[in-house]
Amino acid sequence: MTLRKFFLWLILAPIAAVLAVQLYYFMQIWWWVGHNPTNTSFMQHQLSLLQEKDPHARLQFKWVPYNRISPNLKRAIIASEDANFSVHDGVDWEALQKAYEKNEKRGKVVAGGSTITQQLAKNLFLSGERSYIRKGQEFIITFMLEQLMDKERIFEIYLNVVEWGNGVFGAEAAAMHYYGVSAANLGAGESARLAVMLPRPRFYDKNRGSVYLARRTSLILRRMGSAELP
């Protein structure tokens, strides 16, 4: 191999590797347009952590179709997590700007500004680490999701794979874990409380009497009526 070919290989090999990864993500998302995910990167990671303490540990997870999830829960999550979900292109730039300004004011990360689509992108494929590279990959996957799926399908997958407690994933498992009912039968108050738990589900699973949880639940209850569903 000549020196010129060696340097050309050094340049092209990383580019080819990155493109191969993006193609994998694209094909996986394309498959999920018509097929339901049975696990995610985040679910696999949490299961491995649980099995370090208990080799027999299993996740609480059961897929249910969109029409078998209470509209109360859908409205509560949109009101709490992403009020503009039905109209943005996957990224809510105004919310990101507000989050940036809030974090700058506090001198630490206290707000994220991530949309439901961005959260789904992270849960499906990525880790919880914070880096510009990971965030950039999240944007790319978010764009793929928005291009290949309609909003209802994105929301359906999100509702079924999002973490809701220690080893608890998806609306059906969460409804049974906290209230002993199916996701279809969640009331407004129960739904608002579940929505508020999403940013810190394992913490609130252990601290269900949190004052903040109760206060924030009351606020989301008032906002649910104006939430626009896809």
XYZ file of C-alpha atoms in Angstrom:
230
model
C 0.000 0.000 0.000
C 1.383 3.389 -0.998
C 1.499 6.268 1.463
C -1.189 8.083 -0.536
C -3.553 5.104 -0.364
C -2.856 4.693 3.349
C -3.872 8.282 4.126
C -6.904 7.973 1.846
C -7.922 4.857 3.772
C -7.479 6.730 7.063
C -9.923 9.368 5.815
C -12.491 7.130 4.141
C -12.671 4.285 6.676
C -14.244 6.383 9.498
C -16.677 7.966 7.022
C -17.739 4.527 5.774
C -18.183 3.324 9.360
C -20.384 6.314 10.250
C -22.512 5.831 7.127
C -22.908 2.125 7.914
C -24.194 2.973 11.398
C -26.670 5.502 9.971
C -27.878 2.922 7.452
C -28.454 0.457 10.288
C -30.516 3.025 12.192
C -32.487 3.891 9.056
C -33.303 0.279 8.227
C -34.279 -0.481 11.835
C -36.648 2.494 11.958
C -38.088 1.536 8.571
C -38.797 -1.957 9.956
C -40.497 -0.504 13.026
C -42.935 1.449 10.886
C -44.929 -1.772 10.592
C -43.458 -3.942 13.375
C -43.396 -3.334 17.126
C -40.046 -3.119 18.955
C -39.628 -5.841 21.587
C -36.768 -4.070 23.351
C -34.592 -0.959 23.127
C -31.016 -0.003 23.881
C -32.140 1.616 27.120
C -34.198 -1.407 28.160
C -31.247 -3.730 27.549
C -28.967 -1.488 29.606
C -31.371 -1.342 32.547
C -31.934 -5.096 32.441
C -28.187 -5.722 32.593
C -27.955 -3.480 35.673
C -30.826 -5.321 37.367
C -29.292 -8.698 36.583
C -26.008 -7.677 38.186
C -27.912 -7.785 41.495
C -30.364 -10.536 40.567
C -29.505 -12.854 37.636
C -33.201 -13.797 37.374
C -34.454 -10.197 37.099
C -36.867 -9.422 34.287
C -38.370 -6.211 32.962
C -42.048 -5.362 33.391
C -43.122 -4.731 29.796
C -46.156 -5.456 27.654
C -46.933 -3.869 24.307
C -50.438 -2.498 23.770
C -51.748 -0.753 20.627
C -52.347 2.980 20.559
C -56.121 2.690 20.859
C -55.772 0.676 24.085
C -53.949 3.480 25.892
C -56.074 6.031 27.723
C -56.445 9.443 26.019
C -55.911 10.836 29.524
C -52.353 9.515 29.550
C -51.653 10.756 26.025
C -52.868 14.263 26.886
C -50.978 14.296 30.177
C -47.673 13.343 28.553
C -48.011 15.922 25.800
C -48.937 18.581 28.378
C -45.977 17.651 30.557
C -43.269 16.667 28.078
C -43.894 18.238 24.670
C -46.794 20.648 24.187
C -45.933 21.228 20.511
C -45.490 17.546 19.612
C -48.217 17.522 16.964
C -46.812 20.480 15.028
C -43.001 20.513 15.290
C -40.615 18.638 12.979
C -39.076 16.561 15.753
C -37.108 19.331 17.432
C -38.750 22.188 19.322
C -36.144 24.909 18.736
C -37.938 27.427 20.941
C -38.013 24.959 23.852
C -34.307 24.208 23.317
C -33.485 27.906 23.464
C -35.477 28.343 26.683
C -33.754 25.306 28.212
C -30.341 26.693 27.247
C -31.107 30.068 28.815
C -32.415 28.418 31.987
C -29.321 26.226 32.294
C -27.035 29.229 31.734
C -28.861 31.169 34.443
C -28.614 28.313 36.952
C -25.049 27.425 35.993
C -25.952 23.760 35.567
C -28.218 21.520 33.518
C -31.719 21.807 34.993
C -33.771 21.629 31.760
C -33.414 19.557 28.609
C -35.896 20.786 26.036
C -36.020 17.396 24.320
C -39.164 16.499 22.395
C -40.994 13.181 22.564
C -39.345 12.195 19.262
C -35.886 13.029 20.612
C -36.547 11.046 23.782
C -37.657 8.097 21.671
C -34.522 8.335 19.518
C -32.365 8.176 22.636
C -34.308 5.319 24.206
C -34.306 3.199 21.053
C -30.633 3.384 20.177
C -28.425 5.481 22.449
C -26.936 5.611 25.926
C -27.619 8.132 28.678
C -24.224 9.822 28.371
C -24.109 13.569 27.723
C -21.885 14.609 24.819
C -22.131 16.670 21.644
C -21.505 13.567 19.531
C -24.355 11.668 21.184
C -26.646 14.702 20.869
C -25.757 15.008 17.191
C -26.629 11.357 16.625
C -29.887 11.914 18.477
C -30.803 14.704 16.034
C -30.084 12.451 13.043
C -32.238 9.600 14.415
C -34.974 12.099 15.299
C -35.003 13.300 11.682
C -35.248 9.687 10.456
C -38.159 8.946 12.791
C -40.072 12.025 11.670
C -39.488 11.245 7.988
C -40.438 7.566 8.118
C -43.250 7.590 10.692
C -46.335 9.670 11.313
C -46.798 11.331 14.693
C -49.242 8.717 15.964
C -46.794 5.878 15.318
C -43.953 7.779 16.992
C -46.161 8.405 20.017
C -47.387 4.802 20.096
C -43.843 3.451 20.252
C -42.840 6.061 22.831
C -45.767 5.170 25.087
C -44.811 1.505 24.931
C -41.058 1.712 25.543
C -40.485 4.712 27.828
C -39.151 3.940 31.322
C -41.630 4.359 34.203
C -39.792 2.918 37.184
C -37.172 0.422 38.243
C -37.460 -2.168 35.454
C -40.890 -0.829 34.423
C -41.308 0.038 30.738
C -44.340 1.161 28.787
C -47.812 2.411 29.647
C -49.371 -0.999 30.293
C -46.675 -2.098 32.738
C -46.757 1.315 34.455
C -50.536 1.268 34.862
C -50.400 -2.201 36.428
C -47.326 -1.403 38.559
C -48.731 1.754 40.144
C -52.514 1.360 39.960
C -53.350 -2.266 39.172
C -55.339 -1.320 36.056
C -54.743 -1.523 32.313
C -53.402 1.461 30.388
C -56.830 1.822 28.759
C -58.476 2.498 32.131
C -56.185 5.172 33.535
C -58.037 8.174 34.918
C -57.012 11.805 34.552
C -55.312 12.085 37.933
C -53.449 8.797 37.533
C -52.332 9.803 34.045
C -51.103 13.213 35.148
C -49.065 11.628 37.926
C -47.501 9.092 35.565
C -46.599 11.859 33.116
C -44.870 13.889 35.812
C -42.793 10.856 36.802
C -41.175 10.511 33.365
C -38.075 12.703 33.817
C -37.041 10.735 36.956
C -39.077 7.513 36.979
C -36.832 5.403 39.227
C -36.610 8.212 41.788
C -40.385 8.703 41.907
C -40.957 4.946 42.010
C -39.154 5.026 45.371
C -40.486 8.447 46.452
C -44.156 8.329 45.604
C -45.047 10.806 48.360
C -42.905 13.579 46.841
C -44.366 17.049 47.388
C -43.100 18.178 43.993
C -44.759 15.180 42.329
C -48.118 16.111 43.850
C -47.775 19.810 43.012
C -46.670 19.196 39.435
C -49.472 16.638 38.954
C -52.053 19.312 39.814
C -50.529 21.649 37.239
C -50.565 19.020 34.472
C -54.173 18.184 35.267
C -55.090 21.794 34.501
C -53.136 21.751 31.234
C -54.393 18.428 29.872
C -57.553 19.852 28.319
C -55.593 21.942 25.831
C -53.156 19.171 24.810
C -53.378 18.368 21.082
C -53.196 14.664 20.240
C -51.731 13.408 16.944
